Amino acid sequence: MNYLVTGAAGYIGSHTVRELLARGARRVVAVDSLVRGHRGAIEALERVADGRLRFVHLDLRDRAALAALLAEERPDAVLHFAAFTLVGESVAHPAMYWSCGVGGTSSLLEAMRAAGTERMVFSSTAATYGAPERMPIAEDTPQVPVNPYGASKLACEAIIRGEVDAARAEGRAFGATMLRYFNVAGCASDGLLGEDHTPETHLVPSALQAALGQRPALQLFGTDYPTPDGTCIRDYVHVEDLATAHVDALQALHPHRCDAFNVGIGHGFSVREVFAECERVVGRPIPVQVAARRAGDPPVLLSDPARIMRELGWSPRHRTLTPMVESAWRWMQANPGGYPKP
Ligand code: UDP
């Protein structure tokens, strides 16, 4: 099959391109605006692609260029990752999140319709659920986002669902699957790809940056939450398991259907537990500082991944923090400045 992957130079997109290539993709068209993605990730993928990868530098909101690309490539399926992904930034710059999310997704759907591309896997998020009281979160938990990031992703889900409904009414075989991720950590186990965000705000790479002396200390955002050790609890999935979930979802995708699956391991770790694992893997104390709560952080977010396990047969290979932290640490030691910057 031929695939088009948006956001292919980003963290999850690049790991998923690699999984597609490993599972025998005939051709992958990797699209990225390189606003947050890295040319270095594409170069790494090219080294393992045997000529099956084409990179196209494009912002999805460039409707004409995107439509021309899909008309030329006529991919069998699209995996749509391209987005801004930081909750705090979305609160400060809501229009940027709505424009990129809704603008990019609708432009992509129009181009797909014109090109006759009938399968889509969409990168959604647990942030579409907001801060529900009942844990774990199943897919039928009401989606009440509490920030523009979650709200714009939920709007994208609605647009995609509408396209599936329209296709069904017209007898076209379009189908889509949304994957709602919880927390993601780790890197390719052989060190080919990594996690490189500027600024880095995620817990594991932030702790490891503190270990490398690239920041003065890891800030623990709140130690007075109503949890056993006072810090927030999150459900972490290894990025390679998440990549596998995308390809499994594509293979199981039904025409005329729009399904949503949570992707998590169904088990939580507190911020202190993650930090302790980072110190264990690094082998020395990491500077740490207690800080105020970060706005918008719910105390606990835990997935119920039963549906994806039951319906797609997906199950995470990694159920502990160790392989996530170890692979992230290896990549950061080998690439202390992240991917080479132009
Ligand atoms: N966190 C922290 N210090 C940091 C980064 C994150 O204490 O430097 C906490 C954060 O408050 C949250 C958890 O770690 O409770 C996971 O945050 P992350 O940004 O990795 O993912 P999110 O849950 O926001 O998607």
Short mmCIF file of C-alpha atoms and ligand atoms in Angstrom, two decimals:
data_model
loop_
_atom_site.label_atom_id
_atom_site.label_comp_id
_atom_site.label_asym_id
_atom_site.label_seq_id
_atom_site.Cartn_x
_atom_site.Cartn_y
_atom_site.Cartn_z
CA MET A 1 0.00 0.00 0.00
CA ASN A 2 0.96 3.65 -0.47
CA TYR A 3 0.67 5.92 2.55
CA LEU A 4 0.72 9.63 3.11
CA VAL A 5 1.77 10.67 6.61
CA THR A 6 1.34 14.25 7.83
CA GLY A 7 3.58 15.42 10.65
CA ALA A 8 5.99 12.69 9.58
CA ALA A 9 9.04 14.56 10.90
CA GLY A 10 7.58 14.79 14.40
CA TYR A 11 8.00 12.47 17.36
CA ILE A 12 5.07 10.06 16.91
CA GLY A 13 4.77 10.56 13.14
CA SER A 14 8.39 9.58 12.51
CA HIS A 15 8.17 6.47 14.67
CA THR A 16 4.99 5.45 12.83
CA VAL A 17 6.59 5.97 9.39
CA ARG A 18 9.29 3.63 10.52
CA GLU A 19 6.72 1.01 11.57
CA LEU A 20 4.98 1.32 8.18
CA LEU A 21 8.31 0.78 6.41
CA ALA A 22 9.14 -2.16 8.66
CA ARG A 23 5.79 -3.75 7.85
CA GLY A 24 6.43 -3.58 4.12
CA ALA A 25 4.87 -0.30 2.94
CA ARG A 26 5.42 0.11 -0.79
CA ARG A 27 5.73 3.89 -0.57
CA VAL A 28 5.42 6.48 2.18
CA VAL A 29 4.94 10.15 1.33
CA ALA A 30 6.14 12.03 4.40
CA VAL A 31 4.65 15.51 4.70
CA ASP A 32 5.80 18.06 7.27
CA SER A 33 5.92 21.85 7.57
CA LEU A 34 9.13 21.50 9.65
CA VAL A 35 7.77 24.13 12.04
CA ARG A 36 8.13 21.61 14.89
CA GLY A 37 9.30 18.54 12.97
CA HIS A 38 12.92 17.76 12.14
CA ARG A 39 14.66 17.23 8.83
CA GLY A 40 17.01 15.00 10.85
CA ALA A 41 14.14 12.59 11.53
CA ILE A 42 13.40 12.37 7.80
CA GLU A 43 17.10 11.80 7.04
CA ALA A 44 17.17 9.00 9.61
CA LEU A 45 14.09 7.41 8.03
CA GLU A 46 15.63 7.70 4.56
CA ARG A 47 18.52 5.55 5.79
CA VAL A 48 16.17 2.61 6.41
CA ALA A 49 13.60 3.23 3.65
CA ASP A 50 15.32 1.61 0.62
CA GLY A 51 14.04 4.41 -1.59
CA ARG A 52 10.41 3.98 -0.47
CA LEU A 53 10.18 7.39 1.24
CA ARG A 54 9.40 10.72 -0.38
CA PHE A 55 9.60 13.84 1.77
CA VAL A 56 7.42 16.85 0.89
CA HIS A 57 7.88 20.13 2.77
CA LEU A 58 4.33 21.46 3.05
CA ASP A 59 1.91 23.17 5.40
CA LEU A 60 -1.47 21.43 5.20
CA ARG A 61 -3.21 24.78 5.04
CA ASP A 62 -1.67 25.28 1.58
CA ARG A 63 -4.77 23.71 0.05
CA ALA A 64 -3.69 23.91 -3.58
CA ALA A 65 -0.30 22.29 -2.97
CA LEU A 66 -1.83 19.59 -0.78
CA ALA A 67 -4.57 18.78 -3.31
CA ALA A 68 -1.95 18.58 -6.07
CA LEU A 69 0.18 16.22 -3.98
CA LEU A 70 -2.72 13.86 -3.25
CA ALA A 71 -3.87 13.96 -6.87
CA GLU A 72 -0.35 12.99 -7.92
CA GLU A 73 0.30 10.31 -5.28
CA ARG A 74 -3.23 8.91 -4.80
CA PRO A 75 -2.31 7.28 -1.48
CA ASP A 76 -4.34 4.30 -0.25
CA ALA A 77 -4.38 5.71 3.26
CA VAL A 78 -3.50 8.83 5.21
CA LEU A 79 -2.14 8.95 8.74
CA HIS A 80 -2.67 12.44 10.09
CA PHE A 81 -0.34 13.56 12.89
CA ALA A 82 0.46 17.17 11.93
CA ALA A 83 -0.58 19.47 14.78
CA PHE A 84 0.65 21.67 17.57
CA THR A 85 0.46 19.59 20.72
CA LEU A 86 1.15 21.64 23.84
CA VAL A 87 -1.70 22.33 26.24
CA GLY A 88 -0.13 25.43 27.79
CA GLU A 89 0.73 26.91 24.41
CA SER A 90 -2.83 26.28 23.24
CA VAL A 91 -4.16 28.31 26.15
CA ALA A 92 -1.84 31.19 25.22
CA HIS A 93 -2.38 30.93 21.42
CA PRO A 94 -5.83 29.42 20.83
CA ALA A 95 -6.25 30.72 17.28
CA MET A 96 -3.00 29.07 16.24
CA TYR A 97 -4.29 25.72 17.53
CA TRP A 98 -7.69 26.04 15.86
CA SER A 99 -6.20 27.21 12.58
CA CYS A 100 -3.61 24.45 12.37
CA GLY A 101 -5.93 21.72 13.68
CA VAL A 102 -9.21 22.49 11.95
CA GLY A 103 -7.66 24.26 8.93
CA GLY A 104 -5.12 21.50 8.31
CA THR A 105 -7.59 18.66 8.85
CA SER A 106 -10.34 20.07 6.65
CA SER A 107 -7.89 20.89 3.88
CA LEU A 108 -6.58 17.33 4.10
CA LEU A 109 -10.06 15.79 4.01
CA GLU A 110 -11.00 17.80 0.92
CA ALA A 111 -7.83 16.71 -0.85
CA MET A 112 -8.48 13.09 0.15
CA ARG A 113 -12.03 13.22 -1.17
CA ALA A 114 -10.84 14.62 -4.50
CA ALA A 115 -8.09 12.01 -4.79
CA GLY A 116 -10.36 9.12 -3.76
CA THR A 117 -8.30 8.22 -0.67
CA GLU A 118 -10.62 6.19 1.53
CA ARG A 119 -8.74 5.41 4.74
CA MET A 120 -7.61 7.72 7.50
CA VAL A 121 -6.08 7.26 10.92
CA PHE A 122 -6.23 10.41 13.02
CA SER A 123 -3.97 11.34 15.87
CA SER A 124 -6.37 12.37 18.62
CA THR A 125 -5.83 12.77 22.31
CA ALA A 126 -7.05 12.03 25.81
CA ALA A 127 -7.23 15.83 26.12
CA THR A 128 -10.56 15.59 24.27
CA TYR A 129 -12.02 14.06 27.47
CA GLY A 130 -10.99 17.02 29.64
CA ALA A 131 -10.80 16.12 33.32
CA PRO A 132 -13.40 13.42 33.96
CA GLU A 133 -14.00 12.32 37.53
CA ARG A 134 -14.41 8.63 36.79
CA MET A 135 -11.26 6.65 36.01
CA PRO A 136 -10.27 4.80 33.93
CA ILE A 137 -11.48 6.65 30.85
CA ALA A 138 -13.32 4.54 28.27
CA GLU A 139 -14.16 5.77 24.78
CA ASP A 140 -17.77 6.54 25.73
CA THR A 141 -16.68 8.91 28.51
CA PRO A 142 -18.16 12.32 27.61
CA GLN A 143 -15.66 14.47 25.74
CA VAL A 144 -15.52 17.82 27.52
CA PRO A 145 -12.14 19.34 26.72
CA VAL A 146 -10.75 21.95 29.09
CA ASN A 147 -8.23 23.65 26.80
CA PRO A 148 -7.98 24.74 23.13
CA TYR A 149 -5.68 21.83 22.29
CA GLY A 150 -8.31 19.28 23.34
CA ALA A 151 -11.15 21.35 21.91
CA SER A 152 -9.52 21.68 18.49
CA LYS A 153 -8.75 17.95 18.36
CA LEU A 154 -12.37 17.21 19.28
CA ALA A 155 -13.49 19.52 16.46
CA CYS A 156 -11.25 17.59 14.07
CA GLU A 157 -12.87 14.35 15.23
CA ALA A 158 -16.28 15.89 14.44
CA ILE A 159 -15.19 16.94 10.95
CA ILE A 160 -13.81 13.49 10.22
CA ARG A 161 -16.97 11.82 11.57
CA GLY A 162 -19.03 14.09 9.31
CA GLU A 163 -16.96 13.07 6.27
CA VAL A 164 -17.55 9.41 7.09
CA ASP A 165 -21.31 10.03 7.41
CA ALA A 166 -21.35 11.91 4.10
CA ALA A 167 -19.39 9.16 2.37
CA ARG A 168 -21.75 6.51 3.72
CA ALA A 169 -24.75 8.46 2.43
CA GLU A 170 -23.14 8.74 -1.00
CA GLY A 171 -21.97 5.14 -1.14
CA ARG A 172 -18.29 6.02 -0.97
CA ALA A 173 -16.14 3.66 1.08
CA PHE A 174 -14.39 6.23 3.27
CA GLY A 175 -13.56 5.08 6.80
CA ALA A 176 -11.57 6.62 9.63
CA THR A 177 -10.16 5.68 13.00
CA MET A 178 -9.25 8.10 15.76
CA LEU A 179 -6.61 7.07 18.24
CA ARG A 180 -6.85 8.96 21.52
CA TYR A 181 -3.42 8.84 23.10
CA PHE A 182 -2.67 9.23 26.74
CA ASN A 183 1.00 9.98 27.62
CA VAL A 184 3.75 8.87 25.28
CA ALA A 185 7.41 8.27 26.13
CA GLY A 186 10.54 6.51 24.88
CA CYS A 187 12.28 6.32 21.51
CA ALA A 188 13.13 3.78 18.84
CA SER A 189 14.94 1.00 20.69
CA ASP A 190 17.88 1.03 18.25
CA GLY A 191 18.39 4.79 18.59
CA LEU A 192 17.41 5.70 15.02
CA LEU A 193 14.73 8.22 16.09
CA GLY A 194 14.18 10.33 19.16
CA GLU A 195 12.07 12.90 20.93
CA ASP A 196 13.11 16.50 20.32
CA HIS A 197 10.77 19.34 21.26
CA THR A 198 11.65 23.01 21.61
CA PRO A 199 10.78 23.97 24.24
CA GLU A 200 10.74 20.56 25.89
CA THR A 201 7.86 20.36 28.37
CA HIS A 202 7.30 16.62 28.73
CA LEU A 203 8.21 14.88 31.93
CA VAL A 204 10.69 12.18 30.87
CA PRO A 205 12.85 14.27 28.49
CA SER A 206 12.71 17.21 30.91
CA ALA A 207 14.03 15.03 33.76
CA LEU A 208 16.75 13.65 31.47
CA GLN A 209 17.71 17.18 30.37
CA ALA A 210 18.16 18.01 34.07
CA ALA A 211 20.39 14.93 34.38
CA LEU A 212 22.50 16.19 31.45
CA GLY A 213 22.77 19.66 33.01
CA GLN A 214 20.74 21.18 30.18
CA ARG A 215 18.32 22.66 32.70
CA PRO A 216 19.01 23.49 36.34
CA ALA A 217 16.49 20.99 37.76
CA LEU A 218 13.34 19.07 37.02
CA GLN A 219 10.42 21.04 38.35
CA LEU A 220 7.78 18.89 40.05
CA PHE A 221 4.60 20.67 39.11
CA GLY A 222 2.53 20.18 42.25
CA THR A 223 3.04 17.79 45.14
CA ASP A 224 -0.31 18.45 46.82
CA TYR A 225 -2.63 16.56 44.48
CA PRO A 226 -5.13 14.10 45.98
CA THR A 227 -2.99 11.10 44.95
CA PRO A 228 -0.96 8.69 47.13
CA ASP A 229 2.32 10.63 46.78
CA GLY A 230 0.78 14.03 45.99
CA THR A 231 1.90 14.14 42.33
CA CYS A 232 -0.15 13.63 39.18
CA ILE A 233 -0.70 10.15 37.78
CA ARG A 234 -0.52 9.49 34.04
CA ASP A 235 -0.75 6.46 31.76
CA TYR A 236 2.44 6.18 29.66
CA VAL A 237 2.67 4.20 26.44
CA HIS A 238 5.95 3.47 24.64
CA VAL A 239 6.12 5.36 21.34
CA GLU A 240 6.91 2.12 19.48
CA ASP A 241 3.74 0.52 20.86
CA LEU A 242 1.80 3.61 19.81
CA ALA A 243 3.27 3.35 16.30
CA THR A 244 2.15 -0.28 16.16
CA ALA A 245 -1.36 0.77 17.20
CA HIS A 246 -1.55 3.06 14.15
CA VAL A 247 -0.63 0.36 11.70
CA ASP A 248 -2.96 -2.13 13.41
CA ALA A 249 -5.75 0.46 13.19
CA LEU A 250 -5.10 0.98 9.49
CA GLN A 251 -5.19 -2.71 8.75
CA ALA A 252 -8.48 -3.14 10.62
CA LEU A 253 -10.14 -0.03 9.23
CA HIS A 254 -13.69 -0.57 7.96
CA PRO A 255 -15.10 1.42 5.05
CA HIS A 256 -18.10 3.57 6.14
CA ARG A 257 -17.07 3.35 9.79
CA CYS A 258 -15.64 5.87 12.17
CA ASP A 259 -14.13 4.24 15.26
CA ALA A 260 -12.28 5.69 18.21
CA PHE A 261 -9.82 3.87 20.42
CA ASN A 262 -7.91 4.88 23.51
CA VAL A 263 -4.22 4.05 23.45
CA GLY A 264 -2.65 3.60 26.86
CA ILE A 265 -1.50 0.69 28.97
CA GLY A 266 -4.30 1.05 31.51
CA HIS A 267 -1.88 1.59 34.36
CA GLY A 268 -0.67 4.83 35.88
CA PHE A 269 2.61 6.15 37.25
CA SER A 270 2.97 9.23 39.40
CA VAL A 271 5.36 12.04 38.52
CA ARG A 272 7.53 11.00 41.47
CA GLU A 273 7.59 7.39 40.23
CA VAL A 274 8.64 8.51 36.74
CA PHE A 275 11.31 10.75 38.24
CA ALA A 276 12.62 7.89 40.44
CA GLU A 277 12.87 5.66 37.36
CA CYS A 278 14.79 8.39 35.53
CA GLU A 279 17.27 8.60 38.42
CA ARG A 280 17.62 4.81 38.47
CA VAL A 281 18.29 4.62 34.73
CA VAL A 282 20.71 7.57 34.78
CA GLY A 283 22.45 6.06 37.80
CA ARG A 284 22.80 9.23 39.80
CA PRO A 285 20.62 11.83 41.54
CA ILE A 286 18.94 14.33 39.23
CA PRO A 287 18.43 17.89 40.51
CA VAL A 288 14.78 18.44 41.37
CA GLN A 289 12.70 21.32 42.63
CA VAL A 290 9.13 21.39 43.92
CA ALA A 291 7.11 23.94 41.94
CA ALA A 292 3.53 25.16 41.79
CA ARG A 293 0.88 23.14 39.98
CA ARG A 294 0.83 23.62 36.21
CA ALA A 295 -2.45 25.14 35.07
CA GLY A 296 -4.83 22.63 33.54
CA ASP A 297 -3.20 19.42 34.83
CA PRO A 298 -5.89 17.00 36.08
CA PRO A 299 -4.69 14.89 39.06
CA VAL A 300 -5.18 11.51 37.37
CA LEU A 301 -5.59 10.43 33.73
CA LEU A 302 -5.85 6.70 33.12
CA SER A 303 -7.03 4.94 30.00
CA ASP A 304 -9.24 1.94 29.70
CA PRO A 305 -7.60 0.33 26.64
CA ALA A 306 -9.96 -2.67 26.56
CA ARG A 307 -11.55 -1.71 23.24
CA ILE A 308 -8.33 -1.51 21.21
CA MET A 309 -7.12 -4.74 22.79
CA ARG A 310 -10.37 -6.54 22.05
CA GLU A 311 -11.18 -5.14 18.59
CA LEU A 312 -7.73 -4.65 17.08
CA GLY A 313 -5.81 -7.27 19.05
CA TRP A 314 -3.30 -4.56 20.02
CA SER A 315 -1.39 -4.99 23.20
CA PRO A 316 1.57 -2.97 24.44
CA ARG A 317 4.91 -4.80 24.38
CA HIS A 318 6.17 -2.44 27.08
CA ARG A 319 4.21 -2.21 30.31
CA THR A 320 6.84 -0.64 32.54
CA LEU A 321 8.64 2.69 32.52
CA THR A 322 12.09 1.13 32.21
CA PRO A 323 12.24 0.63 28.42
CA MET A 324 10.70 4.04 27.87
CA VAL A 325 13.22 5.86 30.05
CA GLU A 326 16.17 3.72 28.92
CA SER A 327 15.55 4.32 25.22
CA ALA A 328 14.98 8.05 25.79
CA TRP A 329 18.20 8.27 27.82
CA ARG A 330 20.25 6.43 25.20
CA TRP A 331 19.01 8.76 22.45
CA MET A 332 19.60 11.90 24.50
CA GLN A 333 23.12 10.84 25.40
CA ALA A 334 23.90 10.14 21.75
CA ASN A 335 22.13 13.33 20.58
CA PRO A 336 22.51 15.85 23.43
CA GLY A 337 21.37 18.72 21.23
CA GLY A 338 18.53 16.71 19.67
CA TYR A 339 18.43 16.29 15.89
CA PRO A 340 21.02 18.37 13.99
CA LYS A 341 19.60 21.86 13.52
CA PRO A 342 19.94 23.54 10.10
N1 UDP B 1 5.51 17.43 34.83
C1 UDP B 1 6.33 17.92 35.83
N2 UDP B 1 7.47 18.58 35.46
C2 UDP B 1 7.81 18.79 34.15
C3 UDP B 1 6.98 18.27 33.15
C4 UDP B 1 5.82 17.59 33.53
O1 UDP B 1 6.04 17.77 37.03
O2 UDP B 1 8.86 19.44 33.89
C5 UDP B 1 4.28 16.70 35.20
C6 UDP B 1 3.02 17.36 34.67
O3 UDP B 1 2.54 18.31 35.57
C7 UDP B 1 2.08 16.17 34.49
C8 UDP B 1 3.02 15.01 34.17
O4 UDP B 1 4.33 15.43 34.57
O5 UDP B 1 1.43 15.89 35.71
C9 UDP B 1 3.07 14.66 32.69
O6 UDP B 1 3.28 15.88 31.97
P1 UDP B 1 3.67 15.90 30.43
O7 UDP B 1 3.89 17.34 30.07
O8 UDP B 1 4.80 14.95 30.18
O9 UDP B 1 2.41 15.32 29.70
P2 UDP B 1 0.85 15.77 29.75
O10 UDP B 1 0.23 14.94 30.83
O11 UDP B 1 0.79 17.24 30.00
O12 UDP B 1 0.35 15.39 28.40
#
